[in-house]
Amino acid sequence: MKILDKYILKKFFKTFFFVVLTLNVIVCVIDYTEKSDDFIKNNLSFNEIFFDYYVNLFVHWVSTLSPISVFIAVVFLTARLASHSEVIAILTNGISFRRFLSPFLMGATLLGGLTFLLIGWVIPKASRDKVEFEVAYLKPPFYFNERDIHMRVDDSTYMYMESYNNRIDRGYRSTIETIRDNRLYKKISGPRIEWDSAKQLWRMDKYDLYTFGSNGEETMVSGKNMEVDLHVNPKYFDNKYKLEETLTIPELNDYIKQEKLRGNVAGIGVYMNAKHERYAYPFAIIILTALGVIVSARKTRQGSGFLIAMGFVLAFVYILLVIMGRSIAQAGSLDPMLTAWLPNMLFFGITSILYYTLPK
């Protein structure tokens, strides 16, 4: 590693950590001003607020804002180097712009790899405490209000409920059907189905059992207190507020696979987008680092302040595209993978055009 690489990398990491600390402290202060009334209303202690919530919130925003933090840090650092004529001195000594860009990309690659490990496996576990805190103290009580619930329980069993009360773990007007080879073999209907927590089974207090023979004959038996063992439990109907933030990449893959098997294809867009975002973020760090160096390496008449301001504008454009992508993925209007990678694709195109057109 050359002296130039060490010099730039040292400044790169110092500036990055300064920007991360500054941005996240600002975010936490703003968050506190919005939620202080809720903290007082719930009579929460300082330890509960700080250690159970804000420590985890800080970690969450460190990962979420990592591409933007890197971009702002790079723009800030490179603009300062340009204003002090250090970039001109480096280039006039026979060092190409590509070689000047190398240590920035080296640092971005290291940060990208670290970010991928954190957002893929470490930070989701920390986010669980944050989400539990928000559900307990900052959000209204959760009531499952979906109607006409259809789900595939296993390879041959399908379940329907007209409604479900998550407070007492009870479903209403339920039907369980067994279908094999496109033929209905058995159907169980009942006005209520309730979870028995002691036996970890579902129980129908009244039921009608229909069986269908291969020749079209049908029999019906009515009874009381039938126990039904299904591969689904009341956790399926729990509050899924920010669930995607609390799942590691392997857990996201398992959850998406499980929902597809249950036939809930329309409801997995936000989880697919969250998974692809975690793969896209490391590349976003590298792309935005290159863009930051390119747009701020030239000494301008407006000074470094103009370049830093432009960096903030581009950073918030990126954030806006990410937020829009999440909304579009949740609505199912576009493929979740495309919405997660679209900001990277757009900014990669902008970076490539600027690299080949701007004078260096």
Short mmCIF file of C-alpha atoms in Angstrom, two decimals:
data_model
loop_
_atom_site.label_atom_id
_atom_site.label_comp_id
_atom_site.label_asym_id
_atom_site.label_seq_id
_atom_site.Cartn_x
_atom_site.Cartn_y
_atom_site.Cartn_z
CA MET A 1 0.00 0.00 0.00
CA LYS A 2 1.43 3.35 -1.09
CA ILE A 3 1.73 6.46 1.08
CA LEU A 4 -1.09 8.05 -0.97
CA ASP A 5 -3.39 5.12 -0.22
CA LYS A 6 -2.71 5.28 3.51
CA TYR A 7 -3.18 9.05 3.53
CA ILE A 8 -6.55 8.95 1.73
CA LEU A 9 -7.84 5.87 3.58
CA LYS A 10 -7.04 7.41 6.95
CA LYS A 11 -8.94 10.58 6.07
CA PHE A 12 -11.72 8.54 4.42
CA PHE A 13 -12.49 6.45 7.52
CA LYS A 14 -12.13 9.39 9.93
CA THR A 15 -14.55 11.49 7.87
CA PHE A 16 -16.96 8.57 7.45
CA PHE A 17 -17.19 7.90 11.19
CA PHE A 18 -17.64 11.62 11.86
CA VAL A 19 -20.51 11.82 9.36
CA VAL A 20 -22.11 8.62 10.72
CA LEU A 21 -21.99 9.94 14.27
CA THR A 22 -23.33 13.37 13.30
CA LEU A 23 -26.18 12.11 11.11
CA ASN A 24 -27.35 9.49 13.58
CA VAL A 25 -27.21 11.80 16.59
CA ILE A 26 -29.36 14.29 14.63
CA VAL A 27 -31.83 11.51 13.71
CA CYS A 28 -32.06 10.33 17.33
CA VAL A 29 -32.57 13.88 18.65
CA ILE A 30 -35.36 14.51 16.15
CA ASP A 31 -36.90 11.14 17.02
CA TYR A 32 -36.80 11.97 20.73
CA THR A 33 -38.56 15.33 20.24
CA GLU A 34 -41.36 13.51 18.40
CA LYS A 35 -41.78 10.71 20.95
CA SER A 36 -40.98 12.35 24.29
CA ASP A 37 -44.69 12.63 25.13
CA ASP A 38 -45.10 8.86 24.63
CA PHE A 39 -42.14 8.19 26.92
CA ILE A 40 -43.64 10.38 29.63
CA LYS A 41 -47.12 8.88 29.19
CA ASN A 42 -45.75 5.35 29.66
CA ASN A 43 -43.59 6.43 32.63
CA LEU A 44 -40.42 4.96 31.10
CA SER A 45 -37.08 5.22 32.86
CA PHE A 46 -33.90 6.59 31.29
CA ASN A 47 -32.37 3.09 31.06
CA GLU A 48 -35.41 1.73 29.22
CA ILE A 49 -35.46 4.63 26.77
CA PHE A 50 -31.72 4.74 26.14
CA PHE A 51 -30.62 1.10 26.25
CA ASP A 52 -33.78 -0.67 25.03
CA TYR A 53 -34.63 1.81 22.31
CA TYR A 54 -32.07 4.44 21.32
CA VAL A 55 -29.00 2.20 21.32
CA ASN A 56 -30.81 -0.17 18.95
CA LEU A 57 -32.26 2.73 16.94
CA PHE A 58 -28.77 4.19 16.51
CA VAL A 59 -27.45 0.84 15.26
CA HIS A 60 -30.41 0.54 12.88
CA TRP A 61 -29.83 3.97 11.35
CA VAL A 62 -26.08 3.37 11.06
CA SER A 63 -26.83 0.53 8.64
CA THR A 64 -29.75 2.22 6.91
CA LEU A 65 -27.83 5.42 6.21
CA SER A 66 -24.48 3.77 5.45
CA PRO A 67 -24.54 4.46 1.67
CA ILE A 68 -25.57 8.07 2.27
CA SER A 69 -23.03 8.51 5.06
CA VAL A 70 -20.25 7.23 2.80
CA PHE A 71 -21.34 9.50 -0.04
CA ILE A 72 -21.49 12.63 2.12
CA ALA A 73 -18.15 11.74 3.73
CA VAL A 74 -16.49 11.26 0.34
CA VAL A 75 -17.88 14.52 -1.03
CA PHE A 76 -16.81 16.38 2.10
CA LEU A 77 -13.31 14.86 2.06
CA THR A 78 -12.66 15.22 -1.68
CA ALA A 79 -14.00 18.78 -1.77
CA ARG A 80 -11.59 19.71 1.02
CA LEU A 81 -8.69 18.07 -0.82
CA ALA A 82 -9.66 19.97 -3.98
CA SER A 83 -10.00 23.31 -2.17
CA HIS A 84 -6.50 22.87 -0.73
CA SER A 85 -5.17 22.04 -4.23
CA GLU A 86 -4.12 18.57 -3.05
CA VAL A 87 -5.99 16.86 -5.90
CA ILE A 88 -4.20 19.05 -8.45
CA ALA A 89 -0.85 18.25 -6.83
CA ILE A 90 -1.57 14.52 -6.96
CA LEU A 91 -2.65 14.53 -10.60
CA THR A 92 0.18 16.79 -11.82
CA ASN A 93 2.72 14.35 -10.35
CA GLY A 94 1.79 11.74 -12.92
CA ILE A 95 -0.89 9.90 -10.92
CA SER A 96 -3.96 9.14 -13.02
CA PHE A 97 -7.45 9.93 -11.85
CA ARG A 98 -8.21 6.21 -11.82
CA ARG A 99 -5.25 5.62 -9.49
CA PHE A 100 -6.42 8.53 -7.31
CA LEU A 101 -9.87 6.89 -7.13
CA SER A 102 -8.46 3.48 -6.09
CA PRO A 103 -8.03 4.07 -2.32
CA PHE A 104 -11.56 5.46 -2.11
CA LEU A 105 -12.93 2.33 -3.78
CA MET A 106 -10.75 0.17 -1.53
CA GLY A 107 -12.24 1.81 1.56
CA ALA A 108 -15.76 1.58 0.12
CA THR A 109 -15.30 -2.13 -0.58
CA LEU A 110 -14.23 -2.76 3.01
CA LEU A 111 -17.20 -0.79 4.34
CA GLY A 112 -19.52 -2.55 1.90
CA GLY A 113 -18.43 -5.99 3.07
CA LEU A 114 -18.77 -5.00 6.72
CA THR A 115 -22.19 -3.45 6.05
CA PHE A 116 -23.40 -6.63 4.33
CA LEU A 117 -22.43 -8.76 7.34
CA LEU A 118 -24.06 -6.33 9.76
CA ILE A 119 -27.37 -5.83 7.92
CA GLY A 120 -27.57 -9.49 6.96
CA TRP A 121 -27.01 -11.11 10.34
CA VAL A 122 -26.18 -8.75 13.23
CA ILE A 123 -28.45 -5.70 13.03
CA PRO A 124 -31.75 -7.61 12.52
CA LYS A 125 -31.24 -9.19 15.94
CA ALA A 126 -30.70 -5.74 17.49
CA SER A 127 -33.77 -4.45 15.65
CA ARG A 128 -36.00 -6.95 17.47
CA ASP A 129 -35.60 -5.07 20.75
CA LYS A 130 -36.30 -1.76 18.98
CA VAL A 131 -39.44 -3.09 17.27
CA GLU A 132 -40.70 -4.73 20.50
CA PHE A 133 -40.23 -1.40 22.29
CA GLU A 134 -42.16 0.48 19.59
CA VAL A 135 -45.01 -2.06 19.61
CA ALA A 136 -45.21 -1.99 23.42
CA TYR A 137 -45.04 1.77 24.01
CA LEU A 138 -45.29 3.78 20.79
CA LYS A 139 -47.93 2.04 18.69
CA PRO A 140 -51.66 1.51 19.33
CA PRO A 141 -52.79 -2.02 20.27
CA PHE A 142 -52.75 -4.40 17.32
CA TYR A 143 -55.96 -5.98 16.05
CA PHE A 144 -55.94 -8.45 13.19
CA ASN A 145 -58.56 -6.99 10.84
CA GLU A 146 -58.12 -8.94 7.62
CA ARG A 147 -61.21 -10.63 6.20
CA ASP A 148 -61.67 -13.78 4.13
CA ILE A 149 -58.33 -15.37 5.00
CA HIS A 150 -57.19 -18.12 2.66
CA MET A 151 -54.01 -20.10 3.24
CA ARG A 152 -52.36 -23.32 2.15
CA VAL A 153 -51.45 -25.21 5.32
CA ASP A 154 -49.50 -28.08 3.70
CA ASP A 155 -49.28 -29.92 0.39
CA SER A 156 -52.90 -31.05 0.47
CA THR A 157 -54.64 -28.96 3.16
CA TYR A 158 -56.22 -25.52 2.68
CA MET A 159 -57.76 -23.35 5.36
CA TYR A 160 -60.27 -20.51 5.23
CA MET A 161 -61.51 -18.12 7.93
CA GLU A 162 -63.98 -15.34 7.47
CA SER A 163 -62.32 -13.38 10.32
CA TYR A 164 -59.89 -13.86 13.18
CA ASN A 165 -59.64 -12.36 16.67
CA ASN A 166 -55.97 -12.28 17.70
CA ARG A 167 -56.86 -11.24 21.27
CA ILE A 168 -58.46 -14.60 22.04
CA ASP A 169 -56.86 -16.67 19.23
CA ARG A 170 -60.19 -17.55 17.67
CA GLY A 171 -61.31 -17.76 14.06
CA TYR A 172 -64.88 -17.56 12.78
CA ARG A 173 -66.71 -19.42 10.00
CA SER A 174 -63.74 -21.61 9.20
CA THR A 175 -63.30 -24.33 6.61
CA ILE A 176 -60.50 -26.89 6.26
CA GLU A 177 -60.29 -28.76 2.97
CA THR A 178 -58.14 -31.71 1.91
CA ILE A 179 -57.45 -31.73 -1.83
CA ARG A 180 -55.34 -34.29 -3.72
CA ASP A 181 -54.90 -34.66 -7.47
CA ASN A 182 -57.32 -31.76 -8.02
CA ARG A 183 -60.06 -33.61 -6.18
CA LEU A 184 -61.76 -32.68 -2.90
CA TYR A 185 -61.50 -35.55 -0.42
CA LYS A 186 -62.62 -34.00 2.86
CA LYS A 187 -64.02 -30.75 4.18
CA ILE A 188 -64.50 -29.65 7.81
CA SER A 189 -66.66 -26.61 8.53
CA GLY A 190 -67.46 -24.91 11.79
CA PRO A 191 -68.66 -21.61 13.20
CA ARG A 192 -65.54 -21.26 15.39
CA ILE A 193 -62.00 -22.59 15.57
CA GLU A 194 -59.88 -21.81 18.62
CA TRP A 195 -56.26 -22.37 19.59
CA ASP A 196 -55.64 -24.70 22.53
CA SER A 197 -52.36 -23.43 23.99
CA ALA A 198 -52.02 -26.41 26.35
CA LYS A 199 -52.16 -29.03 23.58
CA GLN A 200 -50.75 -26.75 20.84
CA LEU A 201 -53.68 -27.70 18.59
CA TRP A 202 -56.74 -26.08 17.03
CA ARG A 203 -60.13 -27.06 18.38
CA MET A 204 -63.61 -26.77 16.87
CA ASP A 205 -66.44 -26.74 19.41
CA LYS A 206 -68.93 -27.65 16.65
CA TYR A 207 -68.18 -29.06 13.22
CA ASP A 208 -69.60 -30.60 10.09
CA LEU A 209 -67.36 -33.20 8.45
CA TYR A 210 -67.92 -33.92 4.77
CA THR A 211 -66.18 -36.79 2.97
CA PHE A 212 -66.28 -37.33 -0.77
CA GLY A 213 -65.81 -40.71 -2.40
CA SER A 214 -64.21 -41.42 -5.75
CA ASN A 215 -67.63 -42.13 -7.30
CA GLY A 216 -69.08 -38.79 -6.20
CA GLU A 217 -70.84 -40.07 -3.07
CA GLU A 218 -70.90 -37.62 -0.19
CA THR A 219 -71.30 -38.23 3.55
CA MET A 220 -71.73 -35.70 6.32
CA VAL A 221 -71.18 -36.12 10.06
CA SER A 222 -71.78 -33.43 12.69
CA GLY A 223 -70.13 -33.36 16.08
CA LYS A 224 -68.51 -31.37 18.87
CA ASN A 225 -64.99 -30.76 20.17
CA MET A 226 -62.81 -31.83 17.27
CA GLU A 227 -59.06 -31.29 17.59
CA VAL A 228 -57.22 -30.35 14.39
CA ASP A 229 -53.43 -30.47 13.99
CA LEU A 230 -52.40 -27.84 11.42
CA HIS A 231 -48.98 -26.51 10.41
CA VAL A 232 -49.98 -23.01 11.45
CA ASN A 233 -50.28 -21.35 14.85
CA PRO A 234 -51.48 -17.98 16.21
CA LYS A 235 -48.06 -16.40 15.54
CA TYR A 236 -49.13 -16.22 11.89
CA PHE A 237 -51.77 -13.68 12.90
CA ASP A 238 -49.46 -11.63 15.14
CA ASN A 239 -48.45 -8.04 14.50
CA LYS A 240 -46.02 -7.95 11.55
CA TYR A 241 -44.98 -4.36 12.15
CA LYS A 242 -41.46 -3.97 10.66
CA LEU A 243 -41.02 -7.74 10.72
CA GLU A 244 -38.68 -7.53 7.72
CA GLU A 245 -36.21 -5.48 9.80
CA THR A 246 -35.96 -8.19 12.46
CA LEU A 247 -35.18 -11.13 10.15
CA THR A 248 -31.68 -12.15 9.10
CA ILE A 249 -31.11 -13.07 5.45
CA PRO A 250 -31.58 -16.84 6.08
CA GLU A 251 -34.72 -16.08 8.11
CA LEU A 252 -36.02 -13.82 5.33
CA ASN A 253 -35.48 -16.61 2.80
CA ASP A 254 -37.33 -19.11 5.02
CA TYR A 255 -40.19 -16.66 5.63
CA ILE A 256 -40.59 -15.87 1.92
CA LYS A 257 -40.55 -19.59 1.06
CA GLN A 258 -43.14 -20.31 3.75
CA GLU A 259 -45.45 -17.52 2.57
CA LYS A 260 -45.21 -18.72 -1.03
CA LEU A 261 -46.21 -22.22 0.06
CA ARG A 262 -49.21 -20.73 1.88
CA GLY A 263 -50.22 -18.91 -1.28
CA ASN A 264 -49.56 -15.43 0.10
CA VAL A 265 -47.63 -14.23 -2.95
CA ALA A 266 -49.17 -10.75 -2.87
CA GLY A 267 -48.00 -10.08 0.70
CA ILE A 268 -44.29 -10.86 0.35
CA GLY A 269 -43.24 -7.87 -1.77
CA VAL A 270 -41.90 -5.92 1.18
CA TYR A 271 -39.86 -8.93 2.38
CA MET A 272 -38.46 -9.61 -1.09
CA ASN A 273 -37.50 -5.95 -1.37
CA ALA A 274 -35.84 -6.03 2.08
CA LYS A 275 -33.79 -9.08 1.08
CA HIS A 276 -32.59 -7.58 -2.20
CA GLU A 277 -31.84 -4.23 -0.51
CA ARG A 278 -29.35 -6.00 1.74
CA TYR A 279 -27.50 -7.29 -1.31
CA ALA A 280 -27.76 -3.92 -3.05
CA TYR A 281 -26.46 -1.78 -0.17
CA PRO A 282 -22.76 -2.82 -0.41
CA PHE A 283 -22.77 -2.02 -4.13
CA ALA A 284 -24.51 1.28 -3.41
CA ILE A 285 -21.63 2.22 -1.09
CA ILE A 286 -19.09 1.58 -3.88
CA ILE A 287 -21.13 3.38 -6.56
CA LEU A 288 -21.84 6.42 -4.39
CA THR A 289 -18.19 6.60 -3.34
CA ALA A 290 -17.07 6.78 -6.97
CA LEU A 291 -19.77 9.38 -7.72
CA GLY A 292 -18.75 11.46 -4.72
CA VAL A 293 -15.10 11.58 -5.81
CA ILE A 294 -15.99 12.40 -9.41
CA VAL A 295 -18.34 15.31 -8.64
CA SER A 296 -16.15 16.90 -5.97
CA ALA A 297 -12.56 16.37 -7.15
CA ARG A 298 -12.49 19.57 -9.21
CA LYS A 299 -11.74 22.92 -7.65
CA THR A 300 -14.65 25.25 -8.46
CA ARG A 301 -15.27 28.95 -8.13
CA GLN A 302 -18.22 28.26 -5.83
CA GLY A 303 -15.87 26.60 -3.34
CA SER A 304 -16.18 23.36 -1.39
CA GLY A 305 -19.45 24.47 0.23
CA PHE A 306 -21.26 24.22 -3.11
CA LEU A 307 -19.93 20.69 -3.71
CA ILE A 308 -20.91 19.56 -0.22
CA ALA A 309 -24.41 21.01 -0.70
CA MET A 310 -24.71 19.22 -4.04
CA GLY A 311 -23.62 16.02 -2.31
CA PHE A 312 -26.42 16.36 0.24
CA VAL A 313 -28.96 16.92 -2.55
CA LEU A 314 -27.84 13.80 -4.44
CA ALA A 315 -27.82 11.81 -1.19
CA PHE A 316 -31.43 12.70 -0.43
CA VAL A 317 -32.43 11.90 -4.02
CA TYR A 318 -31.03 8.42 -3.41
CA ILE A 319 -32.97 8.12 -0.13
CA LEU A 320 -36.15 9.21 -1.91
CA LEU A 321 -35.66 6.55 -4.59
CA VAL A 322 -35.14 3.85 -1.93
CA ILE A 323 -38.30 4.88 -0.05
CA MET A 324 -40.31 5.00 -3.27
CA GLY A 325 -38.98 1.55 -4.21
CA ARG A 326 -40.17 0.09 -0.91
CA SER A 327 -43.65 1.52 -1.39
CA ILE A 328 -43.85 0.24 -4.96
CA ALA A 329 -42.65 -3.23 -3.89
CA GLN A 330 -45.22 -3.35 -1.09
CA ALA A 331 -47.98 -2.41 -3.53
CA GLY A 332 -46.79 -5.10 -5.95
CA SER A 333 -46.57 -2.72 -8.91
CA LEU A 334 -43.02 -3.76 -9.86
CA ASP A 335 -40.74 -6.70 -9.20
CA PRO A 336 -39.18 -6.29 -5.69
CA MET A 337 -35.71 -7.12 -7.02
CA LEU A 338 -35.98 -4.37 -9.63
CA THR A 339 -37.21 -1.79 -7.11
CA ALA A 340 -34.33 -2.65 -4.73
CA TRP A 341 -31.67 -2.36 -7.44
CA LEU A 342 -33.17 0.54 -9.41
CA PRO A 343 -31.47 3.34 -7.36
CA ASN A 344 -28.11 1.57 -7.85
CA MET A 345 -28.71 1.17 -11.57
CA LEU A 346 -29.67 4.82 -11.97
CA PHE A 347 -26.73 6.14 -9.96
CA PHE A 348 -24.32 3.74 -11.67
CA GLY A 349 -25.44 5.20 -15.01
CA ILE A 350 -24.96 8.76 -13.72
CA THR A 351 -21.53 7.86 -12.30
CA SER A 352 -20.40 6.26 -15.59
CA ILE A 353 -21.52 9.25 -17.66
CA LEU A 354 -19.79 11.74 -15.35
CA TYR A 355 -16.60 9.67 -15.21
CA TYR A 356 -16.20 9.72 -18.98
CA THR A 357 -17.43 13.29 -19.61
CA LEU A 358 -16.14 15.49 -16.78
CA PRO A 359 -12.58 16.81 -17.17
CA LYS A 360 -10.17 15.29 -14.67
#
